[in-house]
């Protein structure tokens, strides 16, 4: 248990509090968040837990159970932190952002334990950021949207990954048994109740191709180039969110081929999110599944962020009985696929996808049943089965 680990690490558990922030799986709406479009993630039971207690010596100490590594700095010097290019940049970046935004943070001892597999595309980094932010705030009030934005700022400005808002937003705002439809322009979230007769499974390809990081940045640049071109054709366009299918068709022939395909992915993906939500509301599992497959094909060919392993997992999954649809989820170039299936098909699906993947790639995929969990909060320690309580404040 995290309390014991904390005591072992720091020799005390006085005034211990534990905070939790979940990872996520995105059902549909990929690479749309930084284009101010729509996404539909669900938060997972897989989460990052941070145990925190006051530090006696003015320092902030962070220790990762998984990495067996620590970092420390004077709380008063949080604003001067610089990246060291490992996991500890997430808590350090969050500390710096909080202080810069006017949230003075107290010296703290932090112990981090995460069940979100790293590099799996299930957003272990947002879970780490949000749980550390709550721990560093130690109950101090913060607007939840501000919390998500500051965590994202830590990732973009300190860690140096130009991500969108999806992961931090859902980690903060998710509700149990629901997906969260996020409008990444207005920053409004709307819960979408999930059907009872479906199972969501994440299948980890167990690969993470190095290309991913540079490609992500390149895609953001390609999208910016597309926005410039569309803006010239229609000054009302300020992001790909504003581009209609009609405008896409009109302007695309004059664009470099790659840029036109990137834009087509984002414009059609935004549309697919809306269609998916409507299909979900009317219980149309066939359409939901087909939209997931269409999303994957678009990510594979137009946005070019998939890889051989993900394509294989999707192609195999949709050939298995009881599967409505499958697609890559997250940034791409490895990580997980998300699969929508009939609850009765789970056992058979697990066996078949594992055997096929092992035979093809010699790797055993991890498979996670995704039960939509609530967003971040403090755990109530006294209860036997600790559940998250409301956000501080
Ligand atoms: C990563 C980023 C998100 C989002 C996805 C792609 O997970 O952190 O902000 O852009 O990729 O949808």
mmCIF file of C-alpha atoms and ligand atoms in Angstrom:
data_model
loop_
_atom_site.group_PDB
_atom_site.id
_atom_site.type_symbol
_atom_site.label_atom_id
_atom_site.label_comp_id
_atom_site.label_asym_id
_atom_site.label_seq_id
_atom_site.Cartn_x
_atom_site.Cartn_y
_atom_site.Cartn_z
ATOM 1 C CA UNK A 1 0.000 0.000 0.000
ATOM 2 C CA UNK A 2 1.048 3.509 -0.725
ATOM 3 C CA UNK A 3 1.068 4.491 2.969
ATOM 4 C CA UNK A 4 3.658 1.801 3.751
ATOM 5 C CA UNK A 5 5.777 2.775 0.774
ATOM 6 C CA UNK A 6 5.640 6.377 1.900
ATOM 7 C CA UNK A 7 6.720 5.485 5.411
ATOM 8 C CA UNK A 8 9.571 3.383 4.048
ATOM 9 C CA UNK A 9 10.733 6.197 1.812
ATOM 10 C CA UNK A 10 10.399 9.129 4.197
ATOM 11 C CA UNK A 11 10.252 7.588 7.684
ATOM 12 C CA UNK A 12 6.898 9.220 8.509
ATOM 13 C CA UNK A 13 3.267 9.201 7.462
ATOM 14 C CA UNK A 14 2.094 12.120 9.539
ATOM 15 C CA UNK A 15 -0.620 14.194 7.866
ATOM 16 C CA UNK A 16 -0.518 11.938 4.822
ATOM 17 C CA UNK A 17 -2.963 12.628 2.007
ATOM 18 C CA UNK A 18 -3.355 10.679 -1.219
ATOM 19 C CA UNK A 19 -4.431 12.073 -4.558
ATOM 20 C CA UNK A 20 -5.416 10.183 -7.681
ATOM 21 C CA UNK A 21 -5.645 11.176 -11.335
ATOM 22 C CA UNK A 22 -6.705 8.745 -14.062
ATOM 23 C CA UNK A 23 -5.250 7.851 -17.438
ATOM 24 C CA UNK A 24 -7.602 7.782 -20.393
ATOM 25 C CA UNK A 25 -8.515 5.988 -23.549
ATOM 26 C CA UNK A 26 -9.862 8.075 -26.391
ATOM 27 C CA UNK A 27 -12.885 6.560 -28.119
ATOM 28 C CA UNK A 28 -12.756 8.878 -31.110
ATOM 29 C CA UNK A 29 -11.463 12.344 -32.067
ATOM 30 C CA UNK A 30 -7.725 11.862 -32.602
ATOM 31 C CA UNK A 31 -5.325 14.710 -33.306
ATOM 32 C CA UNK A 32 -8.252 17.089 -33.172
ATOM 33 C CA UNK A 33 -7.630 18.653 -29.756
ATOM 34 C CA UNK A 34 -4.789 20.969 -30.791
ATOM 35 C CA UNK A 35 -6.897 21.863 -33.821
ATOM 36 C CA UNK A 36 -9.599 23.093 -31.417
ATOM 37 C CA UNK A 37 -11.999 20.346 -32.430
ATOM 38 C CA UNK A 38 -13.841 17.554 -30.622
ATOM 39 C CA UNK A 39 -12.619 14.520 -28.681
ATOM 40 C CA UNK A 40 -14.413 11.764 -26.777
ATOM 41 C CA UNK A 41 -12.157 10.167 -24.163
ATOM 42 C CA UNK A 42 -13.046 8.076 -21.127
ATOM 43 C CA UNK A 43 -11.020 8.106 -17.910
ATOM 44 C CA UNK A 44 -9.640 4.768 -16.743
ATOM 45 C CA UNK A 45 -9.341 2.939 -13.477
ATOM 46 C CA UNK A 46 -5.624 2.896 -14.306
ATOM 47 C CA UNK A 47 -4.366 5.983 -12.506
ATOM 48 C CA UNK A 48 -1.473 7.781 -10.894
ATOM 49 C CA UNK A 49 -1.539 8.001 -7.090
ATOM 50 C CA UNK A 50 0.486 10.549 -5.173
ATOM 51 C CA UNK A 51 0.902 10.365 -1.417
ATOM 52 C CA UNK A 52 1.923 13.686 0.099
ATOM 53 C CA UNK A 53 2.880 15.064 3.496
ATOM 54 C CA UNK A 54 4.442 18.328 4.663
ATOM 55 C CA UNK A 55 8.218 18.471 4.362
ATOM 56 C CA UNK A 56 10.147 19.699 7.397
ATOM 57 C CA UNK A 57 13.053 21.359 5.625
ATOM 58 C CA UNK A 58 11.643 23.722 3.019
ATOM 59 C CA UNK A 59 12.266 21.268 0.208
ATOM 60 C CA UNK A 60 9.989 19.472 -2.212
ATOM 61 C CA UNK A 61 10.992 15.845 -2.666
ATOM 62 C CA UNK A 62 9.432 13.623 -5.287
ATOM 63 C CA UNK A 63 10.024 9.896 -5.444
ATOM 64 C CA UNK A 64 8.745 7.513 -8.114
ATOM 65 C CA UNK A 65 8.068 3.971 -6.977
ATOM 66 C CA UNK A 66 8.211 2.661 -10.522
ATOM 67 C CA UNK A 67 11.454 4.430 -11.439
ATOM 68 C CA UNK A 68 13.026 4.130 -7.984
ATOM 69 C CA UNK A 69 14.357 7.632 -8.439
ATOM 70 C CA UNK A 70 13.997 10.887 -6.560
ATOM 71 C CA UNK A 71 14.411 14.589 -7.178
ATOM 72 C CA UNK A 72 14.323 17.466 -4.763
ATOM 73 C CA UNK A 73 14.434 21.223 -4.764
ATOM 74 C CA UNK A 74 13.723 24.155 -2.468
ATOM 75 C CA UNK A 75 9.995 24.954 -2.655
ATOM 76 C CA UNK A 76 10.894 28.644 -2.732
ATOM 77 C CA UNK A 77 12.941 28.022 -5.889
ATOM 78 C CA UNK A 78 10.260 26.163 -7.849
ATOM 79 C CA UNK A 79 9.957 28.976 -10.328
ATOM 80 C CA UNK A 80 13.617 28.627 -11.337
ATOM 81 C CA UNK A 81 13.473 24.900 -12.133
ATOM 82 C CA UNK A 82 14.856 23.694 -15.443
ATOM 83 C CA UNK A 83 14.187 20.362 -17.194
ATOM 84 C CA UNK A 84 16.497 17.387 -16.596
ATOM 85 C CA UNK A 85 14.750 15.273 -19.268
ATOM 86 C CA UNK A 86 13.318 12.443 -17.252
ATOM 87 C CA UNK A 87 9.984 11.613 -15.517
ATOM 88 C CA UNK A 88 10.658 14.163 -12.771
ATOM 89 C CA UNK A 89 10.166 16.999 -15.240
ATOM 90 C CA UNK A 90 6.401 16.413 -14.948
ATOM 91 C CA UNK A 91 6.130 17.166 -11.217
ATOM 92 C CA UNK A 92 8.812 19.858 -11.502
ATOM 93 C CA UNK A 93 7.057 21.491 -14.454
ATOM 94 C CA UNK A 94 3.738 21.406 -12.635
ATOM 95 C CA UNK A 95 5.333 22.986 -9.536
ATOM 96 C CA UNK A 96 6.811 25.753 -11.665
ATOM 97 C CA UNK A 97 3.523 26.413 -13.480
ATOM 98 C CA UNK A 98 1.538 26.536 -10.247
ATOM 99 C CA UNK A 99 3.902 29.061 -8.686
ATOM 100 C CA UNK A 100 4.057 31.140 -11.853
ATOM 101 C CA UNK A 101 0.253 31.239 -11.883
ATOM 102 C CA UNK A 102 0.193 32.545 -8.315
ATOM 103 C CA UNK A 103 -0.417 29.350 -6.320
ATOM 104 C CA UNK A 104 2.297 29.350 -3.669
ATOM 105 C CA UNK A 105 3.161 25.738 -2.898
ATOM 106 C CA UNK A 106 4.321 24.397 0.425
ATOM 107 C CA UNK A 107 7.366 22.187 0.928
ATOM 108 C CA UNK A 108 6.105 18.622 0.477
ATOM 109 C CA UNK A 109 7.230 15.022 0.414
ATOM 110 C CA UNK A 110 5.658 13.202 -2.533
ATOM 111 C CA UNK A 111 5.568 9.514 -3.327
ATOM 112 C CA UNK A 112 4.312 8.599 -6.792
ATOM 113 C CA UNK A 113 2.809 5.260 -7.753
ATOM 114 C CA UNK A 114 1.236 4.822 -11.169
ATOM 115 C CA UNK A 115 -0.737 1.951 -12.657
ATOM 116 C CA UNK A 116 -0.961 3.598 -16.085
ATOM 117 C CA UNK A 117 1.545 1.820 -18.338
ATOM 118 C CA UNK A 118 4.063 4.301 -19.684
ATOM 119 C CA UNK A 119 4.326 4.752 -23.442
ATOM 120 C CA UNK A 120 1.029 2.959 -23.994
ATOM 121 C CA UNK A 121 -0.907 5.963 -25.287
ATOM 122 C CA UNK A 122 -3.127 5.856 -22.186
ATOM 123 C CA UNK A 123 -1.849 9.183 -20.963
ATOM 124 C CA UNK A 124 0.379 8.288 -18.068
ATOM 125 C CA UNK A 125 1.881 11.776 -18.280
ATOM 126 C CA UNK A 126 -1.376 13.687 -17.756
ATOM 127 C CA UNK A 127 -2.221 11.359 -14.852
ATOM 128 C CA UNK A 128 1.182 12.141 -13.340
ATOM 129 C CA UNK A 129 0.805 15.893 -13.871
ATOM 130 C CA UNK A 130 -2.699 16.196 -12.469
ATOM 131 C CA UNK A 131 -2.097 13.987 -9.421
ATOM 132 C CA UNK A 132 1.138 15.842 -8.602
ATOM 133 C CA UNK A 133 -0.587 19.202 -9.028
ATOM 134 C CA UNK A 134 -3.305 18.200 -6.552
ATOM 135 C CA UNK A 135 -0.685 16.899 -4.126
ATOM 136 C CA UNK A 136 1.408 20.066 -4.400
ATOM 137 C CA UNK A 137 -1.686 22.196 -3.856
ATOM 138 C CA UNK A 138 -2.466 20.071 -0.775
ATOM 139 C CA UNK A 139 -6.101 21.085 -0.654
ATOM 140 C CA UNK A 140 -5.655 24.684 -1.789
ATOM 141 C CA UNK A 141 -8.566 25.735 -3.987
ATOM 142 C CA UNK A 142 -8.113 25.850 -7.718
ATOM 143 C CA UNK A 143 -10.546 26.159 -10.587
ATOM 144 C CA UNK A 144 -10.545 22.704 -12.261
ATOM 145 C CA UNK A 145 -10.172 24.137 -15.759
ATOM 146 C CA UNK A 146 -7.192 26.182 -14.566
ATOM 147 C CA UNK A 147 -5.756 22.983 -13.109
ATOM 148 C CA UNK A 148 -6.026 21.177 -16.455
ATOM 149 C CA UNK A 149 -4.557 24.165 -18.302
ATOM 150 C CA UNK A 150 -1.602 24.530 -15.948
ATOM 151 C CA UNK A 151 -0.818 20.822 -16.239
ATOM 152 C CA UNK A 152 -0.905 21.110 -19.997
ATOM 153 C CA UNK A 153 1.334 24.182 -19.781
ATOM 154 C CA UNK A 154 3.831 22.114 -17.774
ATOM 155 C CA UNK A 155 3.896 19.567 -20.579
ATOM 156 C CA UNK A 156 4.153 22.021 -23.458
ATOM 157 C CA UNK A 157 6.331 24.684 -21.798
ATOM 158 C CA UNK A 158 8.573 22.653 -19.500
ATOM 159 C CA UNK A 159 8.676 19.052 -20.706
ATOM 160 C CA UNK A 160 8.503 20.307 -24.285
ATOM 161 C CA UNK A 161 5.742 18.142 -25.804
ATOM 162 C CA UNK A 162 3.340 20.269 -27.884
ATOM 163 C CA UNK A 163 0.200 18.370 -26.768
ATOM 164 C CA UNK A 164 -3.424 19.461 -26.799
ATOM 165 C CA UNK A 165 -5.735 19.735 -23.778
ATOM 166 C CA UNK A 166 -7.575 16.390 -24.053
ATOM 167 C CA UNK A 167 -5.581 14.282 -21.609
ATOM 168 C CA UNK A 168 -5.392 16.763 -18.750
ATOM 169 C CA UNK A 169 -9.006 17.870 -19.265
ATOM 170 C CA UNK A 170 -10.458 14.362 -19.053
ATOM 171 C CA UNK A 171 -8.182 13.441 -16.158
ATOM 172 C CA UNK A 172 -9.696 16.353 -14.216
ATOM 173 C CA UNK A 173 -13.321 16.373 -15.401
ATOM 174 C CA UNK A 174 -14.285 12.761 -16.166
ATOM 175 C CA UNK A 175 -17.397 11.240 -14.621
ATOM 176 C CA UNK A 176 -18.011 7.601 -13.778
ATOM 177 C CA UNK A 177 -19.730 5.441 -16.425
ATOM 178 C CA UNK A 178 -19.446 8.155 -19.048
ATOM 179 C CA UNK A 179 -17.306 9.353 -21.862
ATOM 180 C CA UNK A 180 -16.540 13.061 -22.004
ATOM 181 C CA UNK A 181 -17.263 15.000 -25.158
ATOM 182 C CA UNK A 182 -14.810 17.900 -25.064
ATOM 183 C CA UNK A 183 -15.085 20.936 -27.250
ATOM 184 C CA UNK A 184 -11.427 21.926 -27.344
ATOM 185 C CA UNK A 185 -12.234 25.468 -28.424
ATOM 186 C CA UNK A 186 -14.840 26.470 -25.840
ATOM 187 C CA UNK A 187 -13.261 24.080 -23.293
ATOM 188 C CA UNK A 188 -16.665 22.778 -22.341
ATOM 189 C CA UNK A 189 -17.092 19.124 -21.469
ATOM 190 C CA UNK A 190 -20.306 17.171 -21.787
ATOM 191 C CA UNK A 191 -20.776 13.696 -20.378
ATOM 192 C CA UNK A 192 -21.999 11.051 -22.783
ATOM 193 C CA UNK A 193 -23.543 8.065 -21.037
ATOM 194 C CA UNK A 194 -22.153 4.809 -22.340
ATOM 195 C CA UNK A 195 -24.290 1.887 -23.298
ATOM 196 C CA UNK A 196 -24.487 -1.011 -20.913
ATOM 197 C CA UNK A 197 -24.257 -3.666 -23.572
ATOM 198 C CA UNK A 198 -20.729 -2.832 -24.676
ATOM 199 C CA UNK A 199 -17.241 -3.477 -23.442
ATOM 200 C CA UNK A 200 -14.304 -1.191 -24.186
ATOM 201 C CA UNK A 201 -10.942 -2.890 -24.382
ATOM 202 C CA UNK A 202 -7.550 -1.265 -24.837
ATOM 203 C CA UNK A 203 -4.952 -3.496 -26.436
ATOM 204 C CA UNK A 204 -1.339 -2.455 -25.961
ATOM 205 C CA UNK A 205 0.860 -3.106 -28.989
ATOM 206 C CA UNK A 206 3.857 -3.029 -26.612
ATOM 207 C CA UNK A 207 5.769 -0.865 -29.087
ATOM 208 C CA UNK A 208 6.524 2.835 -29.091
ATOM 209 C CA UNK A 209 8.340 3.984 -32.189
ATOM 210 C CA UNK A 210 10.824 6.800 -31.654
ATOM 211 C CA UNK A 211 9.429 8.682 -34.633
ATOM 212 C CA UNK A 212 6.327 9.600 -32.614
ATOM 213 C CA UNK A 213 7.651 12.715 -30.899
ATOM 214 C CA UNK A 214 9.027 14.465 -33.959
ATOM 215 C CA UNK A 215 6.011 13.420 -36.041
ATOM 216 C CA UNK A 216 3.595 14.943 -33.511
ATOM 217 C CA UNK A 217 5.352 18.292 -33.749
ATOM 218 C CA UNK A 218 5.481 17.997 -37.520
ATOM 219 C CA UNK A 219 1.706 17.349 -37.635
ATOM 220 C CA UNK A 220 1.022 20.487 -35.595
ATOM 221 C CA UNK A 221 3.126 22.446 -38.089
ATOM 222 C CA UNK A 222 1.384 20.876 -41.071
ATOM 223 C CA UNK A 223 -1.985 21.763 -39.555
ATOM 224 C CA UNK A 224 -0.815 25.349 -39.025
ATOM 225 C CA UNK A 225 0.201 25.501 -42.694
ATOM 226 C CA UNK A 226 -3.246 24.190 -43.661
ATOM 227 C CA UNK A 227 -4.945 26.829 -41.492
ATOM 228 C CA UNK A 228 -2.956 29.591 -43.275
ATOM 229 C CA UNK A 229 -4.153 28.350 -46.651
ATOM 230 C CA UNK A 230 -7.799 28.030 -45.574
ATOM 231 C CA UNK A 231 -7.643 31.434 -43.914
ATOM 232 C CA UNK A 232 -6.544 32.981 -47.192
ATOM 233 C CA UNK A 233 -9.598 31.435 -48.879
ATOM 234 C CA UNK A 234 -11.947 32.354 -46.033
ATOM 235 C CA UNK A 235 -10.772 34.886 -43.414
ATOM 236 C CA UNK A 236 -13.303 33.480 -40.925
ATOM 237 C CA UNK A 237 -11.133 30.354 -40.585
ATOM 238 C CA UNK A 238 -8.765 30.523 -37.630
ATOM 239 C CA UNK A 239 -8.307 26.795 -36.999
ATOM 240 C CA UNK A 240 -9.121 23.545 -38.805
ATOM 241 C CA UNK A 241 -12.196 23.423 -36.578
ATOM 242 C CA UNK A 242 -13.707 26.127 -38.789
ATOM 243 C CA UNK A 243 -13.177 24.271 -42.059
ATOM 244 C CA UNK A 244 -16.335 22.763 -43.536
ATOM 245 C CA UNK A 245 -16.308 19.800 -45.891
ATOM 246 C CA UNK A 246 -17.345 22.170 -48.700
ATOM 247 C CA UNK A 247 -14.404 24.503 -48.047
ATOM 248 C CA UNK A 248 -12.094 21.517 -47.739
ATOM 249 C CA UNK A 249 -13.117 20.311 -51.180
ATOM 250 C CA UNK A 250 -12.809 23.771 -52.704
ATOM 251 C CA UNK A 251 -9.353 24.613 -51.347
ATOM 252 C CA UNK A 252 -7.677 21.174 -51.204
ATOM 253 C CA UNK A 253 -6.712 20.904 -54.905
ATOM 254 C CA UNK A 254 -4.508 23.989 -54.540
ATOM 255 C CA UNK A 255 -2.725 22.640 -51.428
ATOM 256 C CA UNK A 256 0.375 20.449 -51.284
ATOM 257 C CA UNK A 257 -0.943 16.898 -51.240
ATOM 258 C CA UNK A 258 0.304 16.088 -47.727
ATOM 259 C CA UNK A 259 -1.219 19.231 -46.236
ATOM 260 C CA UNK A 260 -4.560 18.505 -47.899
ATOM 261 C CA UNK A 261 -4.596 14.996 -46.423
ATOM 262 C CA UNK A 262 -3.759 16.238 -42.924
ATOM 263 C CA UNK A 263 -6.613 18.742 -43.156
ATOM 264 C CA UNK A 264 -8.990 16.093 -44.478
ATOM 265 C CA UNK A 265 -8.271 13.895 -41.481
ATOM 266 C CA UNK A 266 -8.995 16.650 -38.974
ATOM 267 C CA UNK A 267 -12.142 17.926 -40.702
ATOM 268 C CA UNK A 268 -13.645 14.454 -41.186
ATOM 269 C CA UNK A 269 -12.568 13.311 -37.715
ATOM 270 C CA UNK A 270 -14.444 16.192 -36.099
ATOM 271 C CA UNK A 271 -17.491 15.131 -38.032
ATOM 272 C CA UNK A 272 -17.020 11.510 -36.955
ATOM 273 C CA UNK A 273 -16.967 12.512 -33.285
ATOM 274 C CA UNK A 274 -20.377 14.160 -33.644
ATOM 275 C CA UNK A 275 -21.762 11.182 -35.559
ATOM 276 C CA UNK A 276 -20.371 8.779 -32.964
ATOM 277 C CA UNK A 277 -22.014 10.669 -30.109
ATOM 278 C CA UNK A 278 -25.347 10.652 -31.963
ATOM 279 C CA UNK A 279 -25.018 6.948 -32.701
ATOM 280 C CA UNK A 280 -24.207 6.289 -29.055
ATOM 281 C CA UNK A 281 -27.291 8.230 -27.952
ATOM 282 C CA UNK A 282 -29.527 6.110 -30.156
ATOM 283 C CA UNK A 283 -27.728 2.875 -29.227
ATOM 284 C CA UNK A 284 -26.466 2.207 -32.731
ATOM 285 C CA UNK A 285 -23.434 0.033 -32.071
ATOM 286 C CA UNK A 286 -22.858 -0.849 -35.708
ATOM 287 C CA UNK A 287 -22.444 2.807 -36.670
ATOM 288 C CA UNK A 288 -20.219 3.516 -33.674
ATOM 289 C CA UNK A 289 -17.956 0.656 -34.682
ATOM 290 C CA UNK A 290 -17.835 1.693 -38.313
ATOM 291 C CA UNK A 291 -16.928 5.275 -37.336
ATOM 292 C CA UNK A 292 -14.026 3.937 -35.264
ATOM 293 C CA UNK A 293 -12.753 1.967 -38.217
ATOM 294 C CA UNK A 294 -13.139 5.007 -40.501
ATOM 295 C CA UNK A 295 -11.181 7.028 -37.950
ATOM 296 C CA UNK A 296 -8.385 4.480 -37.985
ATOM 297 C CA UNK A 297 -8.194 4.419 -41.768
ATOM 298 C CA UNK A 298 -8.004 8.218 -41.794
ATOM 299 C CA UNK A 299 -5.229 8.207 -39.175
ATOM 300 C CA UNK A 300 -3.418 5.500 -41.106
ATOM 301 C CA UNK A 301 -3.520 7.016 -44.575
ATOM 302 C CA UNK A 302 -4.324 10.735 -44.289
ATOM 303 C CA UNK A 303 -2.670 11.658 -41.007
ATOM 304 C CA UNK A 304 -0.027 8.913 -41.153
ATOM 305 C CA UNK A 305 0.411 8.376 -37.431
ATOM 306 C CA UNK A 306 -0.331 4.653 -37.257
ATOM 307 C CA UNK A 307 2.186 1.818 -37.615
ATOM 308 C CA UNK A 308 2.299 -1.795 -38.723
ATOM 309 C CA UNK A 309 1.540 -3.161 -35.250
ATOM 310 C CA UNK A 310 -1.505 -0.925 -34.690
ATOM 311 C CA UNK A 311 -2.855 -1.640 -38.172
ATOM 312 C CA UNK A 312 -2.478 -5.352 -37.534
ATOM 313 C CA UNK A 313 -4.289 -5.130 -34.194
ATOM 314 C CA UNK A 314 -7.172 -3.192 -35.764
ATOM 315 C CA UNK A 315 -7.459 -5.469 -38.800
ATOM 316 C CA UNK A 316 -7.369 -8.563 -36.607
ATOM 317 C CA UNK A 317 -9.870 -7.161 -34.105
ATOM 318 C CA UNK A 318 -12.517 -6.290 -36.656
ATOM 319 C CA UNK A 319 -12.355 -9.840 -37.996
ATOM 320 C CA UNK A 320 -13.257 -11.280 -34.572
ATOM 321 C CA UNK A 321 -16.881 -12.061 -33.884
ATOM 322 C CA UNK A 322 -18.624 -9.673 -31.495
ATOM 323 C CA UNK A 323 -16.316 -6.735 -32.279
ATOM 324 C CA UNK A 324 -18.133 -3.588 -33.451
ATOM 325 C CA UNK A 325 -15.052 -1.519 -34.198
ATOM 326 C CA UNK A 326 -11.437 -0.776 -33.375
ATOM 327 C CA UNK A 327 -8.913 1.991 -33.937
ATOM 328 C CA UNK A 328 -5.590 3.282 -32.687
ATOM 329 C CA UNK A 329 -5.942 5.617 -29.726
ATOM 330 C CA UNK A 330 -3.695 8.459 -28.539
ATOM 331 C CA UNK A 331 -0.819 10.035 -30.423
ATOM 332 C CA UNK A 332 0.029 6.924 -32.495
ATOM 333 C CA UNK A 333 3.255 5.217 -33.644
ATOM 334 C CA UNK A 334 2.573 2.472 -31.111
ATOM 335 C CA UNK A 335 0.703 2.351 -27.851
ATOM 336 C CA UNK A 336 -2.849 1.053 -27.729
ATOM 337 C CA UNK A 337 -5.837 0.335 -29.879
ATOM 338 C CA UNK A 338 -9.331 0.849 -28.496
ATOM 339 C CA UNK A 339 -11.891 -1.834 -29.243
ATOM 340 C CA UNK A 340 -15.657 -1.805 -28.884
ATOM 341 C CA UNK A 341 -17.209 -5.200 -28.385
ATOM 342 C CA UNK A 342 -20.090 -7.245 -27.170
ATOM 343 C CA UNK A 343 -19.553 -8.196 -23.498
ATOM 344 C CA UNK A 344 -19.973 -11.873 -24.381
ATOM 345 C CA UNK A 345 -17.068 -11.684 -26.826
ATOM 346 C CA UNK A 346 -14.391 -10.575 -24.339
ATOM 347 C CA UNK A 347 -12.853 -13.973 -23.490
ATOM 348 C CA UNK A 348 -12.726 -15.121 -27.063
ATOM 349 C CA UNK A 349 -11.369 -11.741 -28.209
ATOM 350 C CA UNK A 350 -8.564 -11.841 -25.643
ATOM 351 C CA UNK A 351 -7.467 -15.281 -26.742
ATOM 352 C CA UNK A 352 -7.645 -14.618 -30.439
ATOM 353 C CA UNK A 353 -5.946 -11.211 -30.536
ATOM 354 C CA UNK A 354 -3.181 -12.436 -28.220
ATOM 355 C CA UNK A 355 -2.473 -15.535 -30.306
ATOM 356 C CA UNK A 356 -2.507 -13.643 -33.609
ATOM 357 C CA UNK A 357 -0.283 -10.840 -32.328
ATOM 358 C CA UNK A 358 2.178 -13.239 -30.749
ATOM 359 C CA UNK A 359 2.424 -15.181 -33.953
ATOM 360 C CA UNK A 360 2.962 -12.090 -36.094
ATOM 361 C CA UNK A 361 5.225 -9.955 -33.873
ATOM 362 C CA UNK A 362 6.437 -12.279 -31.109
ATOM 363 C CA UNK A 363 4.960 -9.918 -28.502
ATOM 364 C CA UNK A 364 2.205 -10.488 -25.953
ATOM 365 C CA UNK A 365 -0.198 -7.556 -25.938
ATOM 366 C CA UNK A 366 -1.457 -6.277 -22.601
ATOM 367 C CA UNK A 367 -5.249 -6.032 -22.626
ATOM 368 C CA UNK A 368 -7.162 -3.652 -20.378
ATOM 369 C CA UNK A 369 -10.893 -3.660 -19.755
ATOM 370 C CA UNK A 370 -11.796 -0.001 -19.629
ATOM 371 C CA UNK A 371 -14.518 0.858 -17.142
ATOM 372 C CA UNK A 372 -15.090 4.589 -17.322
ATOM 373 C CA UNK A 373 -13.793 6.027 -14.053
ATOM 374 C CA UNK A 374 -14.262 9.439 -12.448
ATOM 375 C CA UNK A 375 -11.784 12.300 -12.720
ATOM 376 C CA UNK A 376 -9.048 13.318 -10.298
ATOM 377 C CA UNK A 377 -9.479 13.898 -6.605
ATOM 378 C CA UNK A 378 -8.332 13.086 -3.116
ATOM 379 C CA UNK A 379 -8.755 9.580 -1.758
ATOM 380 C CA UNK A 380 -10.530 9.128 1.487
ATOM 381 C CA UNK A 381 -8.096 7.021 3.439
ATOM 382 C CA UNK A 382 -10.359 5.832 6.176
ATOM 383 C CA UNK A 383 -12.616 3.874 3.845
ATOM 384 C CA UNK A 384 -11.796 0.285 3.068
ATOM 385 C CA UNK A 385 -12.143 0.705 -0.633
ATOM 386 C CA UNK A 386 -10.922 4.264 -1.096
ATOM 387 C CA UNK A 387 -12.770 6.205 -3.754
ATOM 388 C CA UNK A 388 -12.058 9.670 -4.985
ATOM 389 C CA UNK A 389 -13.834 12.576 -3.361
ATOM 390 C CA UNK A 390 -14.517 15.976 -4.877
ATOM 391 C CA UNK A 391 -11.698 18.106 -6.122
ATOM 392 C CA UNK A 392 -10.219 20.305 -3.429
ATOM 393 C CA UNK A 393 -12.146 23.528 -3.331
HETATM 394 C C1 LIG B 1 -1.484 12.838 -27.431
HETATM 395 C C2 LIG B 1 -1.654 14.246 -26.903
HETATM 396 C C3 LIG B 1 -3.118 14.677 -26.944
HETATM 397 C C4 LIG B 1 -3.728 14.415 -28.317
HETATM 398 C C5 LIG B 1 -3.432 12.998 -28.794
HETATM 399 C C6 LIG B 1 -3.891 12.756 -30.203
HETATM 400 O O1 LIG B 1 -2.095 11.923 -26.565
HETATM 401 O O2 LIG B 1 -1.184 14.342 -25.581
HETATM 402 O O3 LIG B 1 -3.236 16.026 -26.589
HETATM 403 O O4 LIG B 1 -3.274 15.368 -29.257
HETATM 404 O O5 LIG B 1 -2.053 12.707 -28.726
HETATM 405 O O6 LIG B 1 -5.266 12.845 -30.278
#
